[in-house]
Amino acid sequence: MDFDRDAAFPMKEKKHAVSKPIQLKETEKIDNPVKSATLEGTQRSVEFFLPYLIDKKIPTTFYFEARSANIFLDRNPEYLEKLNQSYFEFGIHGYDHEDFSGLETGLIFSEKDEYNIISEAKKKVESLLSKEVIGFRAPYMRKSVNTNRILESLGFVYDSSVYQESISSIFPYYETRNLVEFPVIKTPKNSKMNGMYTYLWPLFEGKRNLEDIISNYLELVRNSKDGVSYISVNLHSWHFAYNISKERYLTKGEIEENLKTFRKLITALENIKDVTFSTPELWLKEHDNVLVKS
Ligand SMILES: [Zn+2]
């Protein structure tokens, strides 16, 4: 799960991302990295889905945007304890959801700048949650040419910011000497699964129906013959409670409906023999020996 400000979007010439609702309705706030982050959707989503994850003890990685983690935990200190579960792990998702590639903002970070941002984000999240952080997911799934080197020098062990086309589960691999990549699956356009990202974005935006998504996940599992490779289920912290195409926050009923949908997908996967829920950190502990060093 990417733990973001509500629907983080890049803006021209801005280092920080801007929440979609701010971009649409409170444009006077967009220059300020603190004020351009609103967390109403994340807040309401978390209230609904976190009890579910805890109840079912579902291994989950939270890739925290440091600013949002700070705002959220400052307002809701009781979540420190709720997040402190042995099956939860924490990663970094930028400080202000920076576009390190500069692709859409037109801003290129120097290596030193990017290093400082990721380093500060890591320090912030580690101090907030009192736990070492070793995973990274690039905001917008876009790294710069320097990101891997920076992650390595800051002691990150794994990254999960690369899409990989596949019709079955996949293997992590050494992206550099010491950094393991856990790619995110995208199914090929010309496959039965018709170009689906394992991000649940289209599901929450009503662009794909649940049956379609579940059958694609099941197909990915069916095509996988070994017991070691993995498929990630990817989503955003705010998406249960904010809809981008509708440009609005959702009602309690709609949020409950979204959670129900998500539960159906998890239940469908849970019901398959030989499918085990895990996280990159857990996976590495168990299967590190199958990775080939680069
Ligand atoms: Zn994000």
PDB file of C-alpha atoms and ligand atoms in Angstrom:
ATOM      1  CA  MET A   1       0.000   0.000   0.000  1.00  0.00           C
ATOM      2  CA  ASP A   2       1.288   3.421  -0.978  1.00  0.00           C
ATOM      3  CA  PHE A   3       0.537   5.675   1.969  1.00  0.00           C
ATOM      4  CA  ASP A   4      -0.017   9.020   0.232  1.00  0.00           C
ATOM      5  CA  ARG A   5      -1.590  12.383   0.670  1.00  0.00           C
ATOM      6  CA  ASP A   6      -5.032  12.105  -1.012  1.00  0.00           C
ATOM      7  CA  ALA A   7      -4.390  11.448  -4.686  1.00  0.00           C
ATOM      8  CA  ALA A   8      -0.903  12.907  -5.073  1.00  0.00           C
ATOM      9  CA  PHE A   9      -0.378  14.579  -8.443  1.00  0.00           C
ATOM     10  CA  PRO A  10       2.729  16.173  -9.949  1.00  0.00           C
ATOM     11  CA  MET A  11       2.644  19.847 -10.900  1.00  0.00           C
ATOM     12  CA  LYS A  12       4.928  21.760 -13.222  1.00  0.00           C
ATOM     13  CA  GLU A  13       7.969  23.239 -11.469  1.00  0.00           C
ATOM     14  CA  LYS A  14       6.899  21.962  -8.036  1.00  0.00           C
ATOM     15  CA  LYS A  15       9.095  19.610  -6.052  1.00  0.00           C
ATOM     16  CA  HIS A  16       6.215  18.404  -3.900  1.00  0.00           C
ATOM     17  CA  ALA A  17       3.080  16.659  -5.104  1.00  0.00           C
ATOM     18  CA  VAL A  18      -0.312  18.283  -4.689  1.00  0.00           C
ATOM     19  CA  SER A  19      -3.421  16.473  -3.490  1.00  0.00           C
ATOM     20  CA  LYS A  20      -6.050  16.359  -6.209  1.00  0.00           C
ATOM     21  CA  PRO A  21      -8.770  18.006  -4.048  1.00  0.00           C
ATOM     22  CA  ILE A  22      -6.377  20.911  -3.297  1.00  0.00           C
ATOM     23  CA  GLN A  23      -5.460  21.195  -6.970  1.00  0.00           C
ATOM     24  CA  LEU A  24      -9.141  21.400  -7.877  1.00  0.00           C
ATOM     25  CA  LYS A  25     -10.638  23.491  -5.121  1.00  0.00           C
ATOM     26  CA  GLU A  26      -8.024  25.145  -2.944  1.00  0.00           C
ATOM     27  CA  THR A  27      -5.547  26.405  -5.503  1.00  0.00           C
ATOM     28  CA  GLU A  28      -4.163  29.057  -3.126  1.00  0.00           C
ATOM     29  CA  LYS A  29      -2.455  26.237  -1.219  1.00  0.00           C
ATOM     30  CA  ILE A  30      -0.565  24.545  -4.036  1.00  0.00           C
ATOM     31  CA  ASP A  31       2.773  26.301  -3.476  1.00  0.00           C
ATOM     32  CA  ASN A  32       3.079  25.072   0.072  1.00  0.00           C
ATOM     33  CA  PRO A  33       4.255  21.462   0.551  1.00  0.00           C
ATOM     34  CA  VAL A  34       2.448  21.157   3.889  1.00  0.00           C
ATOM     35  CA  LYS A  35      -0.816  22.774   2.851  1.00  0.00           C
ATOM     36  CA  SER A  36      -0.932  20.977  -0.484  1.00  0.00           C
ATOM     37  CA  ALA A  37      -1.191  17.671   1.359  1.00  0.00           C
ATOM     38  CA  THR A  38      -4.652  16.776   2.516  1.00  0.00           C
ATOM     39  CA  LEU A  39      -5.289  13.438   4.204  1.00  0.00           C
ATOM     40  CA  GLU A  40      -9.017  13.267   4.683  1.00  0.00           C
ATOM     41  CA  GLY A  41      -9.324  10.336   2.262  1.00  0.00           C
ATOM     42  CA  THR A  42      -6.379   8.458   3.727  1.00  0.00           C
ATOM     43  CA  GLN A  43      -7.700   9.092   7.213  1.00  0.00           C
ATOM     44  CA  ARG A  44     -11.159   7.724   6.415  1.00  0.00           C
ATOM     45  CA  SER A  45      -9.780   4.823   4.356  1.00  0.00           C
ATOM     46  CA  VAL A  46      -7.423   3.773   7.127  1.00  0.00           C
ATOM     47  CA  GLU A  47     -10.242   3.769   9.681  1.00  0.00           C
ATOM     48  CA  PHE A  48     -12.008   1.196   7.533  1.00  0.00           C
ATOM     49  CA  PHE A  49      -9.318  -1.057   6.121  1.00  0.00           C
ATOM     50  CA  LEU A  50      -6.749  -1.196   8.908  1.00  0.00           C
ATOM     51  CA  PRO A  51      -9.052  -3.132  11.280  1.00  0.00           C
ATOM     52  CA  TYR A  52      -9.623  -5.586   8.416  1.00  0.00           C
ATOM     53  CA  LEU A  53      -5.888  -6.105   7.809  1.00  0.00           C
ATOM     54  CA  ILE A  54      -5.312  -6.558  11.547  1.00  0.00           C
ATOM     55  CA  ASP A  55      -8.293  -8.831  12.004  1.00  0.00           C
ATOM     56  CA  LYS A  56      -7.070 -11.105   9.196  1.00  0.00           C
ATOM     57  CA  LYS A  57      -3.378 -10.566  10.028  1.00  0.00           C
ATOM     58  CA  ILE A  58      -2.604  -9.809   6.389  1.00  0.00           C
ATOM     59  CA  PRO A  59       1.083  -9.118   5.760  1.00  0.00           C
ATOM     60  CA  THR A  60       1.260  -5.600   4.322  1.00  0.00           C
ATOM     61  CA  THR A  61       3.950  -3.141   3.326  1.00  0.00           C
ATOM     62  CA  PHE A  62       3.121   0.520   3.841  1.00  0.00           C
ATOM     63  CA  TYR A  63       5.250   2.722   1.610  1.00  0.00           C
ATOM     64  CA  PHE A  64       5.056   5.996   3.524  1.00  0.00           C
ATOM     65  CA  GLU A  65       5.336   9.421   2.078  1.00  0.00           C
ATOM     66  CA  ALA A  66       7.180  11.006   5.046  1.00  0.00           C
ATOM     67  CA  ARG A  67       5.123  14.216   5.111  1.00  0.00           C
ATOM     68  CA  SER A  68       1.846  12.315   5.143  1.00  0.00           C
ATOM     69  CA  ALA A  69       3.068   9.839   7.757  1.00  0.00           C
ATOM     70  CA  ASN A  70       4.072  12.783   9.926  1.00  0.00           C
ATOM     71  CA  ILE A  71       0.757  14.625   9.565  1.00  0.00           C
ATOM     72  CA  PHE A  72      -1.269  11.448  10.002  1.00  0.00           C
ATOM     73  CA  LEU A  73       0.526  10.145  13.086  1.00  0.00           C
ATOM     74  CA  ASP A  74       0.634  13.593  14.626  1.00  0.00           C
ATOM     75  CA  ARG A  75      -3.150  13.772  14.416  1.00  0.00           C
ATOM     76  CA  ASN A  76      -3.752  10.127  15.274  1.00  0.00           C
ATOM     77  CA  PRO A  77      -1.078   8.941  17.716  1.00  0.00           C
ATOM     78  CA  GLU A  78      -3.221   5.896  18.540  1.00  0.00           C
ATOM     79  CA  TYR A  79      -2.233   4.477  15.120  1.00  0.00           C
ATOM     80  CA  LEU A  80       1.355   4.042  16.261  1.00  0.00           C
ATOM     81  CA  GLU A  81       0.223   1.065  18.251  1.00  0.00           C
ATOM     82  CA  LYS A  82      -2.156  -0.188  15.554  1.00  0.00           C
ATOM     83  CA  LEU A  83       0.625  -0.144  12.959  1.00  0.00           C
ATOM     84  CA  ASN A  84       2.958  -1.961  15.298  1.00  0.00           C
ATOM     85  CA  GLN A  85       2.157  -5.471  14.074  1.00  0.00           C
ATOM     86  CA  SER A  86       4.724  -8.147  13.307  1.00  0.00           C
ATOM     87  CA  TYR A  87       3.156  -8.721   9.850  1.00  0.00           C
ATOM     88  CA  PHE A  88       3.303  -5.027   8.849  1.00  0.00           C
ATOM     89  CA  GLU A  89       6.431  -3.566   7.320  1.00  0.00           C
ATOM     90  CA  PHE A  90       7.296  -0.017   6.345  1.00  0.00           C
ATOM     91  CA  GLY A  91       8.951   1.492   3.319  1.00  0.00           C
ATOM     92  CA  ILE A  92       9.575   4.984   1.933  1.00  0.00           C
ATOM     93  CA  HIS A  93       7.555   6.718  -0.773  1.00  0.00           C
ATOM     94  CA  GLY A  94       9.392  10.063  -1.003  1.00  0.00           C
ATOM     95  CA  TYR A  95       9.170  12.943   1.441  1.00  0.00           C
ATOM     96  CA  ASP A  96       6.594  15.009  -0.434  1.00  0.00           C
ATOM     97  CA  HIS A  97       5.823  12.471  -3.135  1.00  0.00           C
ATOM     98  CA  GLU A  98       8.531  13.881  -5.407  1.00  0.00           C
ATOM     99  CA  ASP A  99       8.707  13.026  -9.086  1.00  0.00           C
ATOM    100  CA  PHE A 100      12.386  12.030  -9.121  1.00  0.00           C
ATOM    101  CA  SER A 101      12.286  11.491 -12.881  1.00  0.00           C
ATOM    102  CA  GLY A 102      11.144  15.081 -13.482  1.00  0.00           C
ATOM    103  CA  LEU A 103       9.030  13.709 -16.290  1.00  0.00           C
ATOM    104  CA  GLU A 104       5.887  15.657 -15.475  1.00  0.00           C
ATOM    105  CA  THR A 105       7.173  18.428 -13.226  1.00  0.00           C
ATOM    106  CA  GLY A 106      10.006  19.433 -15.544  1.00  0.00           C
ATOM    107  CA  LEU A 107      12.221  19.603 -12.437  1.00  0.00           C
ATOM    108  CA  ILE A 108      15.402  17.587 -12.327  1.00  0.00           C
ATOM    109  CA  PHE A 109      16.805  16.877  -8.873  1.00  0.00           C
ATOM    110  CA  SER A 110      20.565  16.886  -8.413  1.00  0.00           C
ATOM    111  CA  GLU A 111      21.878  13.619  -6.972  1.00  0.00           C
ATOM    112  CA  LYS A 112      22.644  15.440  -3.721  1.00  0.00           C
ATOM    113  CA  ASP A 113      19.122  16.884  -3.516  1.00  0.00           C
ATOM    114  CA  GLU A 114      17.514  13.515  -4.152  1.00  0.00           C
ATOM    115  CA  TYR A 115      19.844  11.861  -1.637  1.00  0.00           C
ATOM    116  CA  ASN A 116      18.890  14.410   1.023  1.00  0.00           C
ATOM    117  CA  ILE A 117      15.165  14.024   0.355  1.00  0.00           C
ATOM    118  CA  ILE A 118      15.202  10.220   0.568  1.00  0.00           C
ATOM    119  CA  SER A 119      17.545  10.297   3.544  1.00  0.00           C
ATOM    120  CA  GLU A 120      15.305  12.770   5.419  1.00  0.00           C
ATOM    121  CA  ALA A 121      12.218  10.717   4.556  1.00  0.00           C
ATOM    122  CA  LYS A 122      13.868   7.553   5.883  1.00  0.00           C
ATOM    123  CA  LYS A 123      14.955   9.277   9.099  1.00  0.00           C
ATOM    124  CA  LYS A 124      11.514  10.783   9.605  1.00  0.00           C
ATOM    125  CA  VAL A 125       9.572   7.544   9.086  1.00  0.00           C
ATOM    126  CA  GLU A 126      12.040   5.548  11.191  1.00  0.00           C
ATOM    127  CA  SER A 127      11.787   8.010  14.053  1.00  0.00           C
ATOM    128  CA  LEU A 128       7.992   8.143  13.845  1.00  0.00           C
ATOM    129  CA  LEU A 129       7.560   4.376  13.837  1.00  0.00           C
ATOM    130  CA  SER A 130      10.679   3.368  15.780  1.00  0.00           C
ATOM    131  CA  LYS A 131      11.543   0.761  13.205  1.00  0.00           C
ATOM    132  CA  GLU A 132      14.281   0.433  10.596  1.00  0.00           C
ATOM    133  CA  VAL A 133      13.064   0.937   7.046  1.00  0.00           C
ATOM    134  CA  ILE A 134      14.668  -1.017   4.206  1.00  0.00           C
ATOM    135  CA  GLY A 135      12.141  -0.782   1.351  1.00  0.00           C
ATOM    136  CA  PHE A 136      11.399   1.896  -1.211  1.00  0.00           C
ATOM    137  CA  ARG A 137       8.697   2.610  -3.747  1.00  0.00           C
ATOM    138  CA  ALA A 138       9.224   5.613  -5.986  1.00  0.00           C
ATOM    139  CA  PRO A 139       6.342   8.086  -6.146  1.00  0.00           C
ATOM    140  CA  TYR A 140       4.554   7.623  -9.525  1.00  0.00           C
ATOM    141  CA  MET A 141       6.695   4.455  -9.896  1.00  0.00           C
ATOM    142  CA  ARG A 142       9.383   6.659 -11.442  1.00  0.00           C
ATOM    143  CA  LYS A 143      13.005   6.666 -10.371  1.00  0.00           C
ATOM    144  CA  SER A 144      15.817   8.896 -11.612  1.00  0.00           C
ATOM    145  CA  VAL A 145      19.095   7.589 -13.003  1.00  0.00           C
ATOM    146  CA  ASN A 146      20.554   8.128  -9.507  1.00  0.00           C
ATOM    147  CA  THR A 147      17.853   6.552  -7.359  1.00  0.00           C
ATOM    148  CA  ASN A 148      19.258   3.011  -7.148  1.00  0.00           C
ATOM    149  CA  ARG A 149      22.697   4.284  -6.176  1.00  0.00           C
ATOM    150  CA  ILE A 150      21.157   6.547  -3.526  1.00  0.00           C
ATOM    151  CA  LEU A 151      19.031   3.717  -2.118  1.00  0.00           C
ATOM    152  CA  GLU A 152      22.068   1.467  -1.879  1.00  0.00           C
ATOM    153  CA  SER A 153      24.162   4.045  -0.103  1.00  0.00           C
ATOM    154  CA  LEU A 154      21.353   4.720   2.387  1.00  0.00           C
ATOM    155  CA  GLY A 155      21.143   1.032   3.272  1.00  0.00           C
ATOM    156  CA  PHE A 156      17.882   0.174   1.537  1.00  0.00           C
ATOM    157  CA  VAL A 157      17.634  -3.546   0.807  1.00  0.00           C
ATOM    158  CA  TYR A 158      14.807  -3.588  -1.711  1.00  0.00           C
ATOM    159  CA  ASP A 159      12.936  -1.411  -4.168  1.00  0.00           C
ATOM    160  CA  SER A 160       9.537  -1.920  -5.764  1.00  0.00           C
ATOM    161  CA  SER A 161       9.241   0.732  -8.452  1.00  0.00           C
ATOM    162  CA  VAL A 162       9.508  -1.161 -11.720  1.00  0.00           C
ATOM    163  CA  TYR A 163       6.716  -2.557 -13.879  1.00  0.00           C
ATOM    164  CA  GLN A 164       7.290  -5.933 -15.459  1.00  0.00           C
ATOM    165  CA  GLU A 165       5.117  -7.526 -18.117  1.00  0.00           C
ATOM    166  CA  SER A 166       4.157 -11.050 -17.168  1.00  0.00           C
ATOM    167  CA  ILE A 167       1.348 -13.557 -17.420  1.00  0.00           C
ATOM    168  CA  SER A 168       2.426 -15.333 -14.224  1.00  0.00           C
ATOM    169  CA  SER A 169       3.960 -14.562 -10.850  1.00  0.00           C
ATOM    170  CA  ILE A 170       7.506 -13.217 -10.987  1.00  0.00           C
ATOM    171  CA  PHE A 171      10.872 -13.406  -9.256  1.00  0.00           C
ATOM    172  CA  PRO A 172      12.597 -10.547  -7.490  1.00  0.00           C
ATOM    173  CA  TYR A 173      16.120  -9.907  -8.778  1.00  0.00           C
ATOM    174  CA  TYR A 174      19.228  -7.943  -7.906  1.00  0.00           C
ATOM    175  CA  GLU A 175      18.817  -4.581  -9.619  1.00  0.00           C
ATOM    176  CA  THR A 176      22.282  -3.530  -8.476  1.00  0.00           C
ATOM    177  CA  ARG A 177      24.876  -5.245  -6.332  1.00  0.00           C
ATOM    178  CA  ASN A 178      22.995  -4.869  -3.063  1.00  0.00           C
ATOM    179  CA  LEU A 179      19.502  -3.763  -4.037  1.00  0.00           C
ATOM    180  CA  VAL A 180      16.753  -6.282  -4.756  1.00  0.00           C
ATOM    181  CA  GLU A 181      13.937  -5.273  -7.086  1.00  0.00           C
ATOM    182  CA  PHE A 182      10.393  -6.538  -6.458  1.00  0.00           C
ATOM    183  CA  PRO A 183       8.688  -5.625  -9.737  1.00  0.00           C
ATOM    184  CA  VAL A 184       4.990  -4.867 -10.056  1.00  0.00           C
ATOM    185  CA  ILE A 185       3.210  -6.990 -12.637  1.00  0.00           C
ATOM    186  CA  LYS A 186       1.514  -5.617 -15.685  1.00  0.00           C
ATOM    187  CA  THR A 187      -0.133  -8.265 -17.856  1.00  0.00           C
ATOM    188  CA  PRO A 188       0.549  -7.996 -21.615  1.00  0.00           C
ATOM    189  CA  LYS A 189      -2.103  -6.286 -23.752  1.00  0.00           C
ATOM    190  CA  ASN A 190      -2.373  -9.288 -26.048  1.00  0.00           C
ATOM    191  CA  SER A 191      -2.973 -11.759 -23.215  1.00  0.00           C
ATOM    192  CA  LYS A 192      -6.195 -13.120 -21.792  1.00  0.00           C
ATOM    193  CA  MET A 193      -5.738 -10.602 -18.994  1.00  0.00           C
ATOM    194  CA  ASN A 194      -5.776  -7.704 -21.372  1.00  0.00           C
ATOM    195  CA  GLY A 195      -3.137  -5.273 -20.091  1.00  0.00           C
ATOM    196  CA  MET A 196      -3.940  -5.135 -16.391  1.00  0.00           C
ATOM    197  CA  TYR A 197      -1.731  -3.514 -13.794  1.00  0.00           C
ATOM    198  CA  THR A 198      -1.768  -5.200 -10.406  1.00  0.00           C
ATOM    199  CA  TYR A 199      -2.465  -1.736  -9.021  1.00  0.00           C
ATOM    200  CA  LEU A 200      -6.138  -1.623  -8.027  1.00  0.00           C
ATOM    201  CA  TRP A 201      -6.560   1.921  -9.365  1.00  0.00           C
ATOM    202  CA  PRO A 202      -9.002   0.980 -12.183  1.00  0.00           C
ATOM    203  CA  LEU A 203     -11.080  -1.034  -9.712  1.00  0.00           C
ATOM    204  CA  PHE A 204     -11.532   1.875  -7.304  1.00  0.00           C
ATOM    205  CA  GLU A 205     -12.134   4.271 -10.188  1.00  0.00           C
ATOM    206  CA  GLY A 206     -14.850   2.006 -11.600  1.00  0.00           C
ATOM    207  CA  LYS A 207     -12.883   1.405 -14.809  1.00  0.00           C
ATOM    208  CA  ARG A 208     -12.734  -2.361 -14.350  1.00  0.00           C
ATOM    209  CA  ASN A 209     -15.162  -4.603 -12.559  1.00  0.00           C
ATOM    210  CA  LEU A 210     -14.317  -6.887  -9.693  1.00  0.00           C
ATOM    211  CA  GLU A 211     -15.049 -10.153 -11.519  1.00  0.00           C
ATOM    212  CA  ASP A 212     -12.609  -9.154 -14.222  1.00  0.00           C
ATOM    213  CA  ILE A 213      -9.901  -8.247 -11.699  1.00  0.00           C
ATOM    214  CA  ILE A 214     -10.378 -11.413  -9.659  1.00  0.00           C
ATOM    215  CA  SER A 215     -10.302 -13.650 -12.709  1.00  0.00           C
ATOM    216  CA  ASN A 216      -7.090 -11.957 -13.852  1.00  0.00           C
ATOM    217  CA  TYR A 217      -5.431 -12.491 -10.499  1.00  0.00           C
ATOM    218  CA  LEU A 218      -6.560 -16.118 -10.517  1.00  0.00           C
ATOM    219  CA  GLU A 219      -5.172 -16.513 -14.026  1.00  0.00           C
ATOM    220  CA  LEU A 220      -1.817 -15.107 -12.874  1.00  0.00           C
ATOM    221  CA  VAL A 221      -1.807 -17.674 -10.064  1.00  0.00           C
ATOM    222  CA  ARG A 222      -2.844 -20.517 -12.397  1.00  0.00           C
ATOM    223  CA  ASN A 223       0.032 -19.684 -14.733  1.00  0.00           C
ATOM    224  CA  SER A 224       2.539 -19.877 -11.872  1.00  0.00           C
ATOM    225  CA  LYS A 225       4.098 -23.247 -11.299  1.00  0.00           C
ATOM    226  CA  ASP A 226       6.666 -22.725  -8.558  1.00  0.00           C
ATOM    227  CA  GLY A 227       6.047 -22.021  -4.899  1.00  0.00           C
ATOM    228  CA  VAL A 228       8.497 -19.158  -4.544  1.00  0.00           C
ATOM    229  CA  SER A 229       7.637 -16.406  -7.038  1.00  0.00           C
ATOM    230  CA  TYR A 230       5.234 -13.633  -6.092  1.00  0.00           C
ATOM    231  CA  ILE A 231       2.448 -11.312  -7.199  1.00  0.00           C
ATOM    232  CA  SER A 232       1.936  -7.992  -5.445  1.00  0.00           C
ATOM    233  CA  VAL A 233      -1.477  -6.484  -4.795  1.00  0.00           C
ATOM    234  CA  ASN A 234      -1.010  -2.719  -4.983  1.00  0.00           C
ATOM    235  CA  LEU A 235      -3.221   0.094  -3.805  1.00  0.00           C
ATOM    236  CA  HIS A 236      -3.285   3.615  -2.379  1.00  0.00           C
ATOM    237  CA  SER A 237      -4.164   4.611   1.165  1.00  0.00           C
ATOM    238  CA  TRP A 238      -6.843   7.128   0.135  1.00  0.00           C
ATOM    239  CA  HIS A 239      -8.533   5.202  -2.642  1.00  0.00           C
ATOM    240  CA  PHE A 240     -11.257   3.642  -0.509  1.00  0.00           C
ATOM    241  CA  ALA A 241     -12.506   7.146   0.281  1.00  0.00           C
ATOM    242  CA  TYR A 242     -11.682   9.473  -2.623  1.00  0.00           C
ATOM    243  CA  ASN A 243     -12.590   9.030  -6.276  1.00  0.00           C
ATOM    244  CA  ILE A 244     -10.538  10.911  -8.838  1.00  0.00           C
ATOM    245  CA  SER A 245     -12.908  10.780 -11.789  1.00  0.00           C
ATOM    246  CA  LYS A 246     -15.859  11.791  -9.611  1.00  0.00           C
ATOM    247  CA  GLU A 247     -13.671  14.513  -8.052  1.00  0.00           C
ATOM    248  CA  ARG A 248     -15.085  13.907  -4.599  1.00  0.00           C
ATOM    249  CA  TYR A 249     -14.785  12.186  -1.264  1.00  0.00           C
ATOM    250  CA  LEU A 250     -16.981   9.138  -0.942  1.00  0.00           C
ATOM    251  CA  THR A 251     -19.790   8.494   1.501  1.00  0.00           C
ATOM    252  CA  LYS A 252     -19.517   6.000   4.329  1.00  0.00           C
ATOM    253  CA  GLY A 253     -21.657   3.588   2.314  1.00  0.00           C
ATOM    254  CA  GLU A 254     -19.394   3.896  -0.713  1.00  0.00           C
ATOM    255  CA  ILE A 255     -16.274   3.368   1.400  1.00  0.00           C
ATOM    256  CA  GLU A 256     -17.833   0.261   2.911  1.00  0.00           C
ATOM    257  CA  GLU A 257     -18.642  -0.955  -0.587  1.00  0.00           C
ATOM    258  CA  ASN A 258     -15.009  -0.439  -1.647  1.00  0.00           C
ATOM    259  CA  LEU A 259     -13.789  -2.369   1.366  1.00  0.00           C
ATOM    260  CA  LYS A 260     -16.207  -5.171   0.567  1.00  0.00           C
ATOM    261  CA  THR A 261     -14.818  -5.311  -2.976  1.00  0.00           C
ATOM    262  CA  PHE A 262     -11.256  -5.431  -1.692  1.00  0.00           C
ATOM    263  CA  ARG A 263     -12.161  -8.180   0.779  1.00  0.00           C
ATOM    264  CA  LYS A 264     -13.628 -10.262  -2.039  1.00  0.00           C
ATOM    265  CA  LEU A 265     -10.359 -10.102  -3.943  1.00  0.00           C
ATOM    266  CA  ILE A 266      -8.310 -11.032  -0.864  1.00  0.00           C
ATOM    267  CA  THR A 267     -10.721 -13.858  -0.009  1.00  0.00           C
ATOM    268  CA  ALA A 268     -10.521 -15.220  -3.561  1.00  0.00           C
ATOM    269  CA  LEU A 269      -6.722 -15.333  -3.290  1.00  0.00           C
ATOM    270  CA  GLU A 270      -6.821 -16.703   0.225  1.00  0.00           C
ATOM    271  CA  ASN A 271      -8.953 -19.613  -0.924  1.00  0.00           C
ATOM    272  CA  ILE A 272      -6.290 -20.877  -3.294  1.00  0.00           C
ATOM    273  CA  LYS A 273      -4.159 -23.619  -1.850  1.00  0.00           C
ATOM    274  CA  ASP A 274      -0.444 -22.786  -2.156  1.00  0.00           C
ATOM    275  CA  VAL A 275      -0.994 -19.028  -2.113  1.00  0.00           C
ATOM    276  CA  THR A 276       0.744 -17.484   0.900  1.00  0.00           C
ATOM    277  CA  PHE A 277       0.458 -13.819   1.845  1.00  0.00           C
ATOM    278  CA  SER A 278       3.800 -12.178   2.368  1.00  0.00           C
ATOM    279  CA  THR A 279       5.805  -8.950   2.056  1.00  0.00           C
ATOM    280  CA  PRO A 280       9.180  -8.280   0.425  1.00  0.00           C
ATOM    281  CA  GLU A 281      10.953  -8.352   3.773  1.00  0.00           C
ATOM    282  CA  LEU A 282       9.349 -11.663   4.740  1.00  0.00           C
ATOM    283  CA  TRP A 283       9.998 -13.059   1.286  1.00  0.00           C
ATOM    284  CA  LEU A 284      13.686 -12.132   1.507  1.00  0.00           C
ATOM    285  CA  LYS A 285      13.994 -13.821   4.886  1.00  0.00           C
ATOM    286  CA  GLU A 286      12.605 -17.048   3.487  1.00  0.00           C
ATOM    287  CA  HIS A 287      13.905 -17.162  -0.073  1.00  0.00           C
ATOM    288  CA  ASP A 288      17.011 -15.008  -0.202  1.00  0.00           C
ATOM    289  CA  ASN A 289      18.943 -18.149  -1.281  1.00  0.00           C
ATOM    290  CA  VAL A 290      17.139 -18.395  -4.643  1.00  0.00           C
ATOM    291  CA  LEU A 291      18.255 -14.922  -5.767  1.00  0.00           C
ATOM    292  CA  VAL A 292      21.132 -14.681  -8.173  1.00  0.00           C
ATOM    293  CA  LYS A 293      23.656 -11.946  -7.337  1.00  0.00           C
ATOM    294  CA  SER A 294      24.272  -9.470 -10.127  1.00  0.00           C
TER     295      SER A 294
HETATM  296 ZN    ZN B   1       1.992   7.551  -4.357  1.00  0.00          ZN
END
